[in-house]
mmCIF file of C-alpha atoms and ligand atoms in Angstrom:
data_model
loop_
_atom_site.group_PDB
_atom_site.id
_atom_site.type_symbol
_atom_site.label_atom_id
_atom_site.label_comp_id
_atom_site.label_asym_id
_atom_site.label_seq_id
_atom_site.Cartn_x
_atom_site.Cartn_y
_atom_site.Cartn_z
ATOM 1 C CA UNK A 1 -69.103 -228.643 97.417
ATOM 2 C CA UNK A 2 -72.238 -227.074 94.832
ATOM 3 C CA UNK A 3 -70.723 -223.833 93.955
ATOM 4 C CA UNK A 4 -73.411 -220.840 94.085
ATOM 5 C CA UNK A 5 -72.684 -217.441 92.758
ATOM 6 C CA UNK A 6 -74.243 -214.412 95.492
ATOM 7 C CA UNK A 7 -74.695 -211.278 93.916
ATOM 8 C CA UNK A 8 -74.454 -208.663 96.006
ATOM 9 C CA UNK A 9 -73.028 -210.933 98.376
ATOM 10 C CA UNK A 10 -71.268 -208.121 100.356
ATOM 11 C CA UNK A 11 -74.063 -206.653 101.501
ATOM 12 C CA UNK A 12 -76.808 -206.587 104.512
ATOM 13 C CA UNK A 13 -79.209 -209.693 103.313
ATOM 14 C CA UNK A 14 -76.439 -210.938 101.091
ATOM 15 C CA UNK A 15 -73.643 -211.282 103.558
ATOM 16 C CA UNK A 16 -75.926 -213.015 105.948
ATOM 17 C CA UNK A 17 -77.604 -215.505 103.281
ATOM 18 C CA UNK A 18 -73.462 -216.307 102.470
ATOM 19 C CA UNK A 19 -72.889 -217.255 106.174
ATOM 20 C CA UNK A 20 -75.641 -219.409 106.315
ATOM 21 C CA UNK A 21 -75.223 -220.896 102.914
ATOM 22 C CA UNK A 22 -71.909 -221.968 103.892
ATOM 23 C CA UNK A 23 -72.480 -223.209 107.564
ATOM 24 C CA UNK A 24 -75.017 -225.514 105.027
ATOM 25 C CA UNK A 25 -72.198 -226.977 103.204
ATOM 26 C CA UNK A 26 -72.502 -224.896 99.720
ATOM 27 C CA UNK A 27 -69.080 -222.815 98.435
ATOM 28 C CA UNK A 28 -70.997 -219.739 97.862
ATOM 29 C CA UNK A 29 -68.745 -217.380 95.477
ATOM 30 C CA UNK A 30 -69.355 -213.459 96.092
ATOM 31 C CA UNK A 31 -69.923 -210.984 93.436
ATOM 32 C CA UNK A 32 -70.060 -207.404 94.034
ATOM 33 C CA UNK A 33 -69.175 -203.564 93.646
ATOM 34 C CA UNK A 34 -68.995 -202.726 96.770
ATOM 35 C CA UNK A 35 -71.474 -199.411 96.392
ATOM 36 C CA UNK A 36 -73.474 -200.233 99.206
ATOM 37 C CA UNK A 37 -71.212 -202.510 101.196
ATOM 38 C CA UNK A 38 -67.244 -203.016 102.584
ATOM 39 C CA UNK A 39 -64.668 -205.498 102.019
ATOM 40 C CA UNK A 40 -64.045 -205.874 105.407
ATOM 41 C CA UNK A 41 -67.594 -207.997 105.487
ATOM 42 C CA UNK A 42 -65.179 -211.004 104.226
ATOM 43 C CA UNK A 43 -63.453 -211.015 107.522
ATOM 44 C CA UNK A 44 -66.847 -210.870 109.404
ATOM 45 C CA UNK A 45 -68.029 -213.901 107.351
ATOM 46 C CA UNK A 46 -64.871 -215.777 107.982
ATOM 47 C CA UNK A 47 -64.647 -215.236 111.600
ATOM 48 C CA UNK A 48 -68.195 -216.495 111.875
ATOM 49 C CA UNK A 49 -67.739 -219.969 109.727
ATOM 50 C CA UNK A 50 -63.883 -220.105 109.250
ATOM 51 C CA UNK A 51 -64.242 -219.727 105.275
ATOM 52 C CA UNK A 52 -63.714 -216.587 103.186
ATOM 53 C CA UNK A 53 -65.418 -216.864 100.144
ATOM 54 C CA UNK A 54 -64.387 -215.946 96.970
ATOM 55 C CA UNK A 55 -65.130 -212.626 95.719
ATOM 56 C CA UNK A 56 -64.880 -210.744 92.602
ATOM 57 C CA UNK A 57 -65.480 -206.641 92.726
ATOM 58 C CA UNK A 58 -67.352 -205.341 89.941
ATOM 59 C CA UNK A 59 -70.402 -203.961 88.905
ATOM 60 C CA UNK A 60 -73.094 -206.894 87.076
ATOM 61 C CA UNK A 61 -73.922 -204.757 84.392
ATOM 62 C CA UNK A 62 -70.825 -204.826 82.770
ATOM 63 C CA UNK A 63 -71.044 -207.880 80.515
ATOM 64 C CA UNK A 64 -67.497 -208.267 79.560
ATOM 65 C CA UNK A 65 -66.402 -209.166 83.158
ATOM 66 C CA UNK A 66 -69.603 -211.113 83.696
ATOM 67 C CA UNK A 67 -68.823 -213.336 80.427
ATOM 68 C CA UNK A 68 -65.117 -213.788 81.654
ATOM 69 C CA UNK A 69 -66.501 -215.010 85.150
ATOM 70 C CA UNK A 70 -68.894 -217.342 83.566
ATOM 71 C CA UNK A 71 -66.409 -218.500 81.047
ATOM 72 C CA UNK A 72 -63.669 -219.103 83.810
ATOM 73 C CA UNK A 73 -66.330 -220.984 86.381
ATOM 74 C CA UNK A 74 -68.462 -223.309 84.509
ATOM 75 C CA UNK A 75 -69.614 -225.356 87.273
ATOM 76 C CA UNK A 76 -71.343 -222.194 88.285
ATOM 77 C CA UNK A 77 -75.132 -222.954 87.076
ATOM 78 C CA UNK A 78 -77.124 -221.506 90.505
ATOM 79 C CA UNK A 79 -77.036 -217.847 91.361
ATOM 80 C CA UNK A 80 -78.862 -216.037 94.403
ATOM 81 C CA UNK A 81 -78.975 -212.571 93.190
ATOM 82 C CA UNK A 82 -79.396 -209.765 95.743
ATOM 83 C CA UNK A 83 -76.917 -206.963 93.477
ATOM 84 C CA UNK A 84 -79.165 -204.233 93.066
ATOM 85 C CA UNK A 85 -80.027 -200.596 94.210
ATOM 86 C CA UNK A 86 -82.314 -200.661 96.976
ATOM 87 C CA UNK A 87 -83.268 -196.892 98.562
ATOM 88 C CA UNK A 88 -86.405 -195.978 97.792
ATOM 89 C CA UNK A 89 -86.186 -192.241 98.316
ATOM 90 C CA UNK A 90 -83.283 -192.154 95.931
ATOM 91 C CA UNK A 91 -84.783 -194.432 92.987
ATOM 92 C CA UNK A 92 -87.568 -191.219 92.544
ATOM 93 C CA UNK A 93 -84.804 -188.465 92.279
ATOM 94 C CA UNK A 94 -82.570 -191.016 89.891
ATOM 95 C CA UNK A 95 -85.474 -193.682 87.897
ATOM 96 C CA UNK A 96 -82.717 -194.322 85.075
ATOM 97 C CA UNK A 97 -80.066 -195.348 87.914
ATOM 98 C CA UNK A 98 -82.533 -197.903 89.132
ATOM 99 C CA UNK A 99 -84.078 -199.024 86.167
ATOM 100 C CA UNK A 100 -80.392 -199.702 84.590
ATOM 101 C CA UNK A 101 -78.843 -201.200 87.501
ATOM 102 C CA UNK A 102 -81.884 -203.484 88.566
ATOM 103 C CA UNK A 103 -83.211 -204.644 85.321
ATOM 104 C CA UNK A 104 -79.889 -205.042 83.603
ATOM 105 C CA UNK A 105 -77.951 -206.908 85.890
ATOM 106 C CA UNK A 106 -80.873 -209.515 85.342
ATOM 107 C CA UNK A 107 -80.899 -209.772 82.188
ATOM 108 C CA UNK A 108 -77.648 -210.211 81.880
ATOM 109 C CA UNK A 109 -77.456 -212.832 84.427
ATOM 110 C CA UNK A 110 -79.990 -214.851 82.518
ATOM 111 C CA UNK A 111 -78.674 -214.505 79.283
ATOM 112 C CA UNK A 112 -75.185 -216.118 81.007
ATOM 113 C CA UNK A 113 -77.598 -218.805 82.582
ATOM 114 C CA UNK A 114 -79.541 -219.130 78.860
ATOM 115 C CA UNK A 115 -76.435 -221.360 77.910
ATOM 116 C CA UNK A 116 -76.613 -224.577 80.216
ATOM 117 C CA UNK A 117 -79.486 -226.808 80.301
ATOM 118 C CA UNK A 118 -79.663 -226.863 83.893
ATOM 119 C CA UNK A 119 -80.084 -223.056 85.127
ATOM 120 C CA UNK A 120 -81.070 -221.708 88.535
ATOM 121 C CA UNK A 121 -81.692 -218.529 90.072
ATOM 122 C CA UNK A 122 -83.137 -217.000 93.329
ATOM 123 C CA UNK A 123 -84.096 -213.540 93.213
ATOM 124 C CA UNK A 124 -84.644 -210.867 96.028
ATOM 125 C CA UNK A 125 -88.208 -208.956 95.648
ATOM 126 C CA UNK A 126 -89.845 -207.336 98.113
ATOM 127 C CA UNK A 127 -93.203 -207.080 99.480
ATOM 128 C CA UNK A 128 -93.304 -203.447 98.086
ATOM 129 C CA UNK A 129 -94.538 -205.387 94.820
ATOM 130 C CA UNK A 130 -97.878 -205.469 96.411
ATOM 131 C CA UNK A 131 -98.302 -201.845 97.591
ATOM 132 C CA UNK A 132 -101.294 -201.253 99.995
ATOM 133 C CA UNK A 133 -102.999 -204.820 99.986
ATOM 134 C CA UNK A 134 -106.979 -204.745 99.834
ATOM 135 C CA UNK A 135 -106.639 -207.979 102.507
ATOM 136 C CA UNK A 136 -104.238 -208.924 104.781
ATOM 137 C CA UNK A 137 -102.349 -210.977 105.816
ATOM 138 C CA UNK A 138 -101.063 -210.314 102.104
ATOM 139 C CA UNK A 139 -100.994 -213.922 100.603
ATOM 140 C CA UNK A 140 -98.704 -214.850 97.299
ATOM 141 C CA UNK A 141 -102.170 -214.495 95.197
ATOM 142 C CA UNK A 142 -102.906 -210.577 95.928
ATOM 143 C CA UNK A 143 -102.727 -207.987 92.698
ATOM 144 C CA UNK A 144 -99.685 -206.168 92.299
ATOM 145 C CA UNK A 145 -100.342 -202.389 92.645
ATOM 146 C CA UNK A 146 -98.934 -199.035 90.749
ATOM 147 C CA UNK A 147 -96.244 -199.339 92.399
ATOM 148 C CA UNK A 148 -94.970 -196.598 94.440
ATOM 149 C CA UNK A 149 -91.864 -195.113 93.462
ATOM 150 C CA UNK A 150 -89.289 -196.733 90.722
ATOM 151 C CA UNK A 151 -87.425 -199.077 93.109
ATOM 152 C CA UNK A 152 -91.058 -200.589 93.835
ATOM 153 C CA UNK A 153 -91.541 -200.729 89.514
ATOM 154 C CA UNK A 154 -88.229 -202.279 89.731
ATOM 155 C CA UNK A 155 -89.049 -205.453 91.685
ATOM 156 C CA UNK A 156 -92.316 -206.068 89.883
ATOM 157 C CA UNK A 157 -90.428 -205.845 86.226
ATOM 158 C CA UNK A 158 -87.819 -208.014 87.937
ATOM 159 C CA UNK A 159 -90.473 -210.974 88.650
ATOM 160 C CA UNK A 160 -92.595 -210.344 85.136
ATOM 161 C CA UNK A 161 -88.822 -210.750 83.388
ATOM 162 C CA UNK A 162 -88.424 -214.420 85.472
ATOM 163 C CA UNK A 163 -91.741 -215.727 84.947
ATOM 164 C CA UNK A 164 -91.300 -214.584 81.109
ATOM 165 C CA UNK A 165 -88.252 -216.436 80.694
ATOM 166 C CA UNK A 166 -89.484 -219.678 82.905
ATOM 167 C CA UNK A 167 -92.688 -220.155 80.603
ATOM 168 C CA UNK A 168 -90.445 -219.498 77.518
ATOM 169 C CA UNK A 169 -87.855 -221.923 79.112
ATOM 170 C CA UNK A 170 -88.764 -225.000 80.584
ATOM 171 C CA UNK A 171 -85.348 -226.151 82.297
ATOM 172 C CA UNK A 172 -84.843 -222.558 83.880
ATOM 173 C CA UNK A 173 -86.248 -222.090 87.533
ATOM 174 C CA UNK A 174 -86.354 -219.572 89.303
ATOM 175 C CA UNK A 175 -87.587 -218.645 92.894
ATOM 176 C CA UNK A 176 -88.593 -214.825 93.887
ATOM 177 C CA UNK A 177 -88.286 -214.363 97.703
ATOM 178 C CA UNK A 178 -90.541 -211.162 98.524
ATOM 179 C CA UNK A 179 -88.702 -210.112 101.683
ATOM 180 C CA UNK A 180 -91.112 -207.848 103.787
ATOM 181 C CA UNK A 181 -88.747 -205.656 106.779
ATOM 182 C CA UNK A 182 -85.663 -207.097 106.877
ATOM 183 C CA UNK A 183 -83.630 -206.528 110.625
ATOM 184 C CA UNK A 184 -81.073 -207.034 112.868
ATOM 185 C CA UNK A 185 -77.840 -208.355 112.567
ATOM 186 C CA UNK A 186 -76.273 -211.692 113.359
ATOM 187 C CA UNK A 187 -75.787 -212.657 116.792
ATOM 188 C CA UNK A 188 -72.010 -213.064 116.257
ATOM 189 C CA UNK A 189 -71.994 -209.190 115.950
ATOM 190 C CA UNK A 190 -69.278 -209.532 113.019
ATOM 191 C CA UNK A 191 -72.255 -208.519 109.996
ATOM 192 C CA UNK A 192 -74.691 -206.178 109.867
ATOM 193 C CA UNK A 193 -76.226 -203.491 108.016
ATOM 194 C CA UNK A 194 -73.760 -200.597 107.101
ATOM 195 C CA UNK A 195 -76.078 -197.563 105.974
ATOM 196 C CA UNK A 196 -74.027 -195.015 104.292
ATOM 197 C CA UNK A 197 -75.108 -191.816 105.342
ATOM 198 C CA UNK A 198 -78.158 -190.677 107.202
ATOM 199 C CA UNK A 199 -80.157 -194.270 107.238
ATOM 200 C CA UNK A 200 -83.834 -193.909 105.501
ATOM 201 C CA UNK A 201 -85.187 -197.004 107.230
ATOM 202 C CA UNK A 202 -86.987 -197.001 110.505
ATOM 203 C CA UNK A 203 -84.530 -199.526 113.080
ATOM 204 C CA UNK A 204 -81.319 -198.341 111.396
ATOM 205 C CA UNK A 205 -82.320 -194.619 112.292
ATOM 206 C CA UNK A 206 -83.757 -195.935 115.623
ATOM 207 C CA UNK A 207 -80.000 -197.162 116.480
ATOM 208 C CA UNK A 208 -78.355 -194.194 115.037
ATOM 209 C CA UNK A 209 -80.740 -192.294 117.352
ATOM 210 C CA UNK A 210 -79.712 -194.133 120.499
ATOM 211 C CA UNK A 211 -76.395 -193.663 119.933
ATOM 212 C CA UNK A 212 -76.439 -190.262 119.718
ATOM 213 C CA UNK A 213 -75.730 -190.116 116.245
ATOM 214 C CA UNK A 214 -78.975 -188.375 115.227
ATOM 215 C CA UNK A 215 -80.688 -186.155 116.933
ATOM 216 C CA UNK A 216 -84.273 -187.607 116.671
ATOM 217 C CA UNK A 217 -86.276 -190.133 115.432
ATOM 218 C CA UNK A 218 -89.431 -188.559 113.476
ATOM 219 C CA UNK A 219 -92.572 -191.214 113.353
ATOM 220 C CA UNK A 220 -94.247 -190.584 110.099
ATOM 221 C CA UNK A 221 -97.555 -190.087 110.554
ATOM 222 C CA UNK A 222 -100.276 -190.843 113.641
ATOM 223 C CA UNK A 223 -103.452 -190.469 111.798
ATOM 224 C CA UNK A 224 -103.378 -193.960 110.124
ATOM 225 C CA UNK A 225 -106.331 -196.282 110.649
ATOM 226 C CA UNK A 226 -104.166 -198.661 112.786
ATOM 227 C CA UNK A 227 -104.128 -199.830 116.927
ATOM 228 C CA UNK A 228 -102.402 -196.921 117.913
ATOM 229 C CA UNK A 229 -102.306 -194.979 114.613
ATOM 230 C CA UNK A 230 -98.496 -195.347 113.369
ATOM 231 C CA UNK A 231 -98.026 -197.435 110.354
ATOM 232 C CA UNK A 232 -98.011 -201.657 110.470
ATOM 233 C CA UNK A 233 -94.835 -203.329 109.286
ATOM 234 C CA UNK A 234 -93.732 -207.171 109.578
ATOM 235 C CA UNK A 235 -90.079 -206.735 110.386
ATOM 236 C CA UNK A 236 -88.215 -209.927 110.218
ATOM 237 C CA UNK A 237 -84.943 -210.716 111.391
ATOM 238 C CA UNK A 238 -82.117 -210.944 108.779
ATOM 239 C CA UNK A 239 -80.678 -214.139 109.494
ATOM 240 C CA UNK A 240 -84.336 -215.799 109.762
ATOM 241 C CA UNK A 241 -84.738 -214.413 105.941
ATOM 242 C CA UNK A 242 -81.095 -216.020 105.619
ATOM 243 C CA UNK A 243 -81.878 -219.095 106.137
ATOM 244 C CA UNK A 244 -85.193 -218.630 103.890
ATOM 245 C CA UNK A 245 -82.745 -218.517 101.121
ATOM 246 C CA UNK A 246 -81.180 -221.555 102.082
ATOM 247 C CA UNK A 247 -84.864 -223.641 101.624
ATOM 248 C CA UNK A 248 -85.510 -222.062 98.876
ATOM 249 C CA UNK A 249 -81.484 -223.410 97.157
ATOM 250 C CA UNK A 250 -82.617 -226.668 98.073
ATOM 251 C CA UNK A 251 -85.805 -226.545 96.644
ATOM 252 C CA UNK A 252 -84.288 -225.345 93.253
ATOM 253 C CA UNK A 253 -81.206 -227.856 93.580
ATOM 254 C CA UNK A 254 -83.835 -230.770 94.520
ATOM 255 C CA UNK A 255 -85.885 -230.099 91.281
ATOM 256 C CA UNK A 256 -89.318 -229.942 94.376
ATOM 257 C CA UNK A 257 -90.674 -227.278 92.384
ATOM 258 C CA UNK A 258 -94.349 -227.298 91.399
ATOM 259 C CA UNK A 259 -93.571 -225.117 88.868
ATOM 260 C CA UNK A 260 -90.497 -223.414 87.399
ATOM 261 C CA UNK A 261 -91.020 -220.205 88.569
ATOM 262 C CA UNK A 262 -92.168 -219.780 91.969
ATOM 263 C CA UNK A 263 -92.536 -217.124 94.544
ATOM 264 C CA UNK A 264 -93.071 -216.906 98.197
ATOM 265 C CA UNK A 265 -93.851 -214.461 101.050
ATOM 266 C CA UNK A 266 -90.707 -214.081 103.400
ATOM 267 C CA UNK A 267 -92.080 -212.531 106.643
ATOM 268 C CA UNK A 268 -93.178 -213.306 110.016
ATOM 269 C CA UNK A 269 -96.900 -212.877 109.825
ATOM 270 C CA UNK A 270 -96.655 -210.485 112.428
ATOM 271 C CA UNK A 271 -97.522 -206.748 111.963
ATOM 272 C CA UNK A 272 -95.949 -204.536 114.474
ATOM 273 C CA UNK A 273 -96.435 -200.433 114.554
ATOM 274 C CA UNK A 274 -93.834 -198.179 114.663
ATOM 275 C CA UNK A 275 -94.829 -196.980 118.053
ATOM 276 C CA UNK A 276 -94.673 -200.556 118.827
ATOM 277 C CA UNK A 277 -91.486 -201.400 117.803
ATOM 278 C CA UNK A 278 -89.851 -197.831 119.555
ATOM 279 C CA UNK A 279 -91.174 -198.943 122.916
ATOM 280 C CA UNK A 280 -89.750 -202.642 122.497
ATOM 281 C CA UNK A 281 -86.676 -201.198 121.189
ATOM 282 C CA UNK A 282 -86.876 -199.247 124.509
ATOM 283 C CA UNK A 283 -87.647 -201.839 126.855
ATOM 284 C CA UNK A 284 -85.248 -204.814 125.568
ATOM 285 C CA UNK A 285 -82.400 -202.538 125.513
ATOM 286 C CA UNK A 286 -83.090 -200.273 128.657
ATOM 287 C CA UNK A 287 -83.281 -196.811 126.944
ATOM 288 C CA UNK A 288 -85.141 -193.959 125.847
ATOM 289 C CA UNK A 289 -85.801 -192.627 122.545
ATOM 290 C CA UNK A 290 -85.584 -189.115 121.394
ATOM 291 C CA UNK A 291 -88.783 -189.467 118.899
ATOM 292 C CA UNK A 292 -91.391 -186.994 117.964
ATOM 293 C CA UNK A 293 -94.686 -187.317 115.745
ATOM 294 C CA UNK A 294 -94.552 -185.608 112.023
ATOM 295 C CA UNK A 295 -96.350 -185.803 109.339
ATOM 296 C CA UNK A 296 -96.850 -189.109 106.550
ATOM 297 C CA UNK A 297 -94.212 -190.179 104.665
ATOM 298 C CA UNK A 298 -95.175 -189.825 100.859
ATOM 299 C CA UNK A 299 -95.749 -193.225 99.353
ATOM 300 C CA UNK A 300 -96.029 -195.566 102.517
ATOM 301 C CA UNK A 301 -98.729 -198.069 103.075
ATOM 302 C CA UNK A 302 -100.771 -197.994 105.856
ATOM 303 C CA UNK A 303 -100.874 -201.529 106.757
ATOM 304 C CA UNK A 304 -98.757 -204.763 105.147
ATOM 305 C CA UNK A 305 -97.887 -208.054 107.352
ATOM 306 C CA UNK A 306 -97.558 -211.666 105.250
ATOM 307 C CA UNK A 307 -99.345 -214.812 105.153
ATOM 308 C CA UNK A 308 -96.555 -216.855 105.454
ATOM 309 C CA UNK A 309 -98.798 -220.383 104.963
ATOM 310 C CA UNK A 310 -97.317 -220.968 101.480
ATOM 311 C CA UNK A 311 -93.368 -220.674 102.872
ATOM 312 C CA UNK A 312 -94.182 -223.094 105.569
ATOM 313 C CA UNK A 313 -95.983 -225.740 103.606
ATOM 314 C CA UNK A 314 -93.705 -225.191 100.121
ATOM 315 C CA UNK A 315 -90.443 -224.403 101.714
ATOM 316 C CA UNK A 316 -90.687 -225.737 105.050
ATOM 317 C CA UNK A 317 -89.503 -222.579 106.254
ATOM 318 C CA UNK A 318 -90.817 -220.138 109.222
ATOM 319 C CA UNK A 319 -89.355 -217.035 110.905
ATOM 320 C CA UNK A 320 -87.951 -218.415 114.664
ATOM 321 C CA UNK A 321 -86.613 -214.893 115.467
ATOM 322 C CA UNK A 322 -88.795 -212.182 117.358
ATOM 323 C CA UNK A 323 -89.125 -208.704 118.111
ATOM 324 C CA UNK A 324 -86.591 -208.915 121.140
ATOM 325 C CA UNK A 325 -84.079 -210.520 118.945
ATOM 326 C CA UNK A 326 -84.334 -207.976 116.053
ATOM 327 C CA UNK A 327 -83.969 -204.821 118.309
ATOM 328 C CA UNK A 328 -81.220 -206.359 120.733
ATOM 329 C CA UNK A 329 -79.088 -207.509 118.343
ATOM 330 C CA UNK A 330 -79.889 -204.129 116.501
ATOM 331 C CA UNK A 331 -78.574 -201.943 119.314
ATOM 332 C CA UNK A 332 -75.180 -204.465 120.242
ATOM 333 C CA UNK A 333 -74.299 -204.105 116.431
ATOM 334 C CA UNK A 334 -74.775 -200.288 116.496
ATOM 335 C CA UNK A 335 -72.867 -200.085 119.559
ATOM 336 C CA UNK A 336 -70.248 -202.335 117.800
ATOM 337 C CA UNK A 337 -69.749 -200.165 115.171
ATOM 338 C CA UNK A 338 -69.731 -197.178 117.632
ATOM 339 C CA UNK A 339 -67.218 -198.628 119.299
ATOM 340 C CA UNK A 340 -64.602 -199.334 116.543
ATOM 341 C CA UNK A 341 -64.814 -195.279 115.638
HETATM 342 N N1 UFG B 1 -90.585 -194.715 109.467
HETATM 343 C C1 UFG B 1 -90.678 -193.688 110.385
HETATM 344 N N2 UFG B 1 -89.605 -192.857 110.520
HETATM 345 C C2 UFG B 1 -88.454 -193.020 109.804
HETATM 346 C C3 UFG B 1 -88.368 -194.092 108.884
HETATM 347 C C4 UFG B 1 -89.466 -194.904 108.733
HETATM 348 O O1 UFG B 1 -91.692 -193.481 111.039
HETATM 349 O O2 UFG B 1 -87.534 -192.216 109.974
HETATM 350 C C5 UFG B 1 -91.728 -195.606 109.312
HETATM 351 C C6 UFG B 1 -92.258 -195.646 107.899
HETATM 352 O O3 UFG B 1 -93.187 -194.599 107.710
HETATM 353 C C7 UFG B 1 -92.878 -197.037 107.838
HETATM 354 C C8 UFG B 1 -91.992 -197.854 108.762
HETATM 355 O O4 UFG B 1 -91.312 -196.923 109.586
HETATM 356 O O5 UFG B 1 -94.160 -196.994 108.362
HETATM 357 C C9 UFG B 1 -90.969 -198.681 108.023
HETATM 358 O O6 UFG B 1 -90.261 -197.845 107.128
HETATM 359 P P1 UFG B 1 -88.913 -198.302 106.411
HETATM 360 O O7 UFG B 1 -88.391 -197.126 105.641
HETATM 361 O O8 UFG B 1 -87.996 -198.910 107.420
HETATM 362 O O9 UFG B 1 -89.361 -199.477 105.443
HETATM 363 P P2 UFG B 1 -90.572 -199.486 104.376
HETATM 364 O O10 UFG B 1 -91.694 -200.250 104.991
HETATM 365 O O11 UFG B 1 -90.808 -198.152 103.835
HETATM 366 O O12 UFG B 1 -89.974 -200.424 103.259
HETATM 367 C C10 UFG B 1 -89.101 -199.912 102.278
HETATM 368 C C11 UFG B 1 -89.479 -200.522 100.928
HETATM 369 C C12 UFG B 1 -89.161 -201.986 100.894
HETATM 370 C C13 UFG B 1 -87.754 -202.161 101.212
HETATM 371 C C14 UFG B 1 -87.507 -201.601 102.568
HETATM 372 C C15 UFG B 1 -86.069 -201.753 102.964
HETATM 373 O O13 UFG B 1 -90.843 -200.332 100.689
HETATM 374 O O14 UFG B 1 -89.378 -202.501 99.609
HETATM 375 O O15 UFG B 1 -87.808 -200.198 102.577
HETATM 376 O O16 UFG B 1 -85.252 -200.993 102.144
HETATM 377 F F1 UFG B 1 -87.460 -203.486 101.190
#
């Protein structure tokens, strides 16, 4: 079985692409520090495909245990690399956190992968690379813009360092995945996303909310130039992006590249408002939301939703997952984890 290594593998998009990378015959092998995740995610992933993976606990920047981990697996050559910090609110009050942990950890990574002939990595950017789009659908050809708070700068340093090292290198390929709103758990209800603390993002905070955890749900803003003036978003359901992953493995392992470094658009296509998505989290799950109009959030777009055209012609990939799946399977794995406190 073609070992991978999954940074960050413990955590909401990681544990989910290791599930799927398994149930598609790879021996995915897990490295992380657990800041943002639990060990208990192995048994999830092992009650879902009957394997527990491999996994190593320790943080990517340090380069002595990364050497001894590439020195004790050589048949390691492909890496999907999700370790990194991700809360946007948080990379503005600590930039040198951010820039350290997001930007080292990769080049570390590729100087390990600088010694074989035969390198491969698959990196996890984000649509906030693109900022507030002059068209949409956003396709993979739009400008990157300033780039609203450090995590944002993060990402787009992350993809100028792999296309760097592609042109410089030849035999290294790489494939950035520029995830737009990732959602929902898998339907086994074993993994999900574990916020620590109060959650910052919108259908985390929307289950907290129904739960009775928090109070309310604050919509940021009304006053947007949108259908119903709250903010457009193309949420996509985590194990949709999952599987996303998976294409894009076989597209590095199966040399189908058109170039060495790639990147794609990893949404639905569909952009849904906030309101929008409150009222179908309301209506699929029969309940009612305690949610109240405030002001904008500082540094959100307006508008983003992807052209996913590229994905499905290059990758042969497409979201299958809707709206009703991301906000059921929201609510049962809130209530899950409600029920196990
Ligand atoms: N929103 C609310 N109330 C909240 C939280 C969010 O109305 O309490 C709104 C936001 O204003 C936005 C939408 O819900 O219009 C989605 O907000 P999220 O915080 O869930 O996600 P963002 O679109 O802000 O995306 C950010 C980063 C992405 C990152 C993503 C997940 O821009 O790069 O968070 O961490 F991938």
């Amino acid at each position: 079985m073609q070992k991978i290594l999954v940074t960050g593998g413990m955590g909401y998009i990681g544990s989910h692409t290791v599930v799927e990378l398994i149930q598609a015959g790879f021996d995915p092998i897990i490295i992380d520090d657990l800041s943002n995740s639990s060990v208990e995610v192995l048994d999830g992933i092992e009650k879902i495909t009957g394997t527990r993976p491999q996994f190593f606990n320790f943080n990517l920047c340090n380069d002595v245990l990364l050497g001894n981990f590439f020195q004790n697996n050589t048949d390691v050559r492909t890496v999907v690399h999700f370790a990194a910090s991700k809360a946007v609110g948080e990379s503005i009050k600590r930039p040198l956190l951010y820039y350290k942990n997001n930007l080292l950890s990769l080049l570390l990574l590729l100087e390990q992968l600088a010694a074989y002939e035969d390198s491969k990595i698959l990196f996890s950017s984000s649509c906030t690379v693109y900022g507030q789009p002059d068209q949409l659908p956003v396709t993979e050809q739009s400008a990157f813009k300033q780039a609203e708070s450090p995590y944002g700068s993060t990402k787009q340093i992350c993809e100028g360092i792999l296309r760097d090292a592609c042109k410089a290198n030849p035999m290294l390929k790489a494939i950035s995945l520029r995830y737009f709103n990732p959602v929902g758990a898998h339907e086994s209800i074993q993994i999900g996303e574990l916020p620590q603390g109060t959650p910052n993002n919108l259908v985390p905070l929307m289950a907290q909310v129904a739960a009775g955890i928090q109070p309310e749900l604050k919509v940021f803003g009304s006053d947007y130039n949108t259908r119903d003036g709250s903010a457009i978003r193309d949420y996509i359901h985590v194990v949709d992006l999952a599987q996303a992953h998976v294409k894009a493995v076989h597209r590095l392992l199966g040399n189908k590249q058109r170039n060495n470094y790639e990147f794609f658009n990893i949404g639905t296509g569909n952009g849904i408002s906030v309101l929008e998505l409150i009222h179908e989290f309301e209506r699929v799950n029969k309940l009612k939301l305690n949610y109240k109009i405030v002001e904008r959030r500082p540094g959100d777009v307006e508008s983003i939703y992807a052209d996913t055209s590229f994905a499905k012609k290059e990758l042969g990939w497409q979201a299958k997952l809707g709206v009703e799946d991301m906000v059921r399977s929201t609510w049962k794995w809130q209530q899950s984890l409600s029920s196990k406190k």
